[in-house]
Amino acid sequence: MAGDSVKTICSACGEQTVLKRVTKYDGFKKVGEVLKCAACGHEFAAESEAPVPLKPRPSIFDESDAPRVPRIFDDDEKGRLCRYCVHFVVNPFTQRCGRHKKVVEATDSCPDFEAAPPVDEK
């Protein structure tokens, strides 16, 4: 319940109060914002119904301010991990290399890497 607030006289209760901009949710999805009186909780259906016209929020951020998506691996580095190798064998208790017959981790790498075919998820 953060956002704009403006002191005004509420048309529902007649008190001098603050209008709160409250975010409405449908489950975890944001569906919009409404204005509410802080004193009585009256919900105004539209901003035009509010006793005082609110100033529009300034847009201070643009696309250049969005955080960059981190890249942990280069494309060729990611592809050489044991987890993407055709010899990588997983069972409920351990992960093994079928070529070297030893226990490995999915993030290990090896010079004998052979790319596994792409998995068809149908």
Short mmCIF file of N, CA, C and O in Angstrom, two decimals, residues 88-96:
data_model
loop_
_atom_site.label_atom_id
_atom_site.label_comp_id
_atom_site.label_asym_id
_atom_site.label_seq_id
_atom_site.Cartn_x
_atom_site.Cartn_y
_atom_site.Cartn_z
N PHE A 88 27.13 -38.69 -19.84
CA PHE A 88 26.68 -38.37 -18.48
C PHE A 88 25.49 -39.26 -18.12
O PHE A 88 24.48 -39.30 -18.82
N VAL A 89 25.62 -40.02 -17.02
CA VAL A 89 24.58 -40.96 -16.59
C VAL A 89 24.12 -40.55 -15.19
O VAL A 89 24.93 -40.40 -14.28
N VAL A 90 22.80 -40.41 -15.03
CA VAL A 90 22.23 -40.03 -13.74
C VAL A 90 21.38 -41.17 -13.23
O VAL A 90 20.57 -41.73 -13.96
N ASN A 91 21.59 -41.54 -11.96
CA ASN A 91 20.68 -42.47 -11.31
C ASN A 91 20.33 -41.88 -9.95
O ASN A 91 20.87 -40.83 -9.58
N PRO A 92 19.43 -42.46 -9.19
CA PRO A 92 18.96 -41.82 -7.95
C PRO A 92 20.05 -41.58 -6.90
O PRO A 92 19.87 -40.77 -6.00
N PHE A 93 21.17 -42.29 -6.98
CA PHE A 93 22.17 -42.18 -5.93
C PHE A 93 23.44 -41.43 -6.32
O PHE A 93 24.13 -40.90 -5.46
N THR A 94 23.76 -41.38 -7.60
CA THR A 94 25.01 -40.75 -8.01
C THR A 94 24.94 -40.34 -9.49
O THR A 94 24.02 -40.73 -10.20
N GLN A 95 25.92 -39.56 -9.90
CA GLN A 95 26.05 -39.17 -11.30
C GLN A 95 27.40 -39.72 -11.77
O GLN A 95 28.41 -39.54 -11.09
N ARG A 96 27.40 -40.36 -12.91
CA ARG A 96 28.63 -41.02 -13.37
C ARG A 96 28.95 -40.64 -14.80
O ARG A 96 28.07 -40.26 -15.56
#
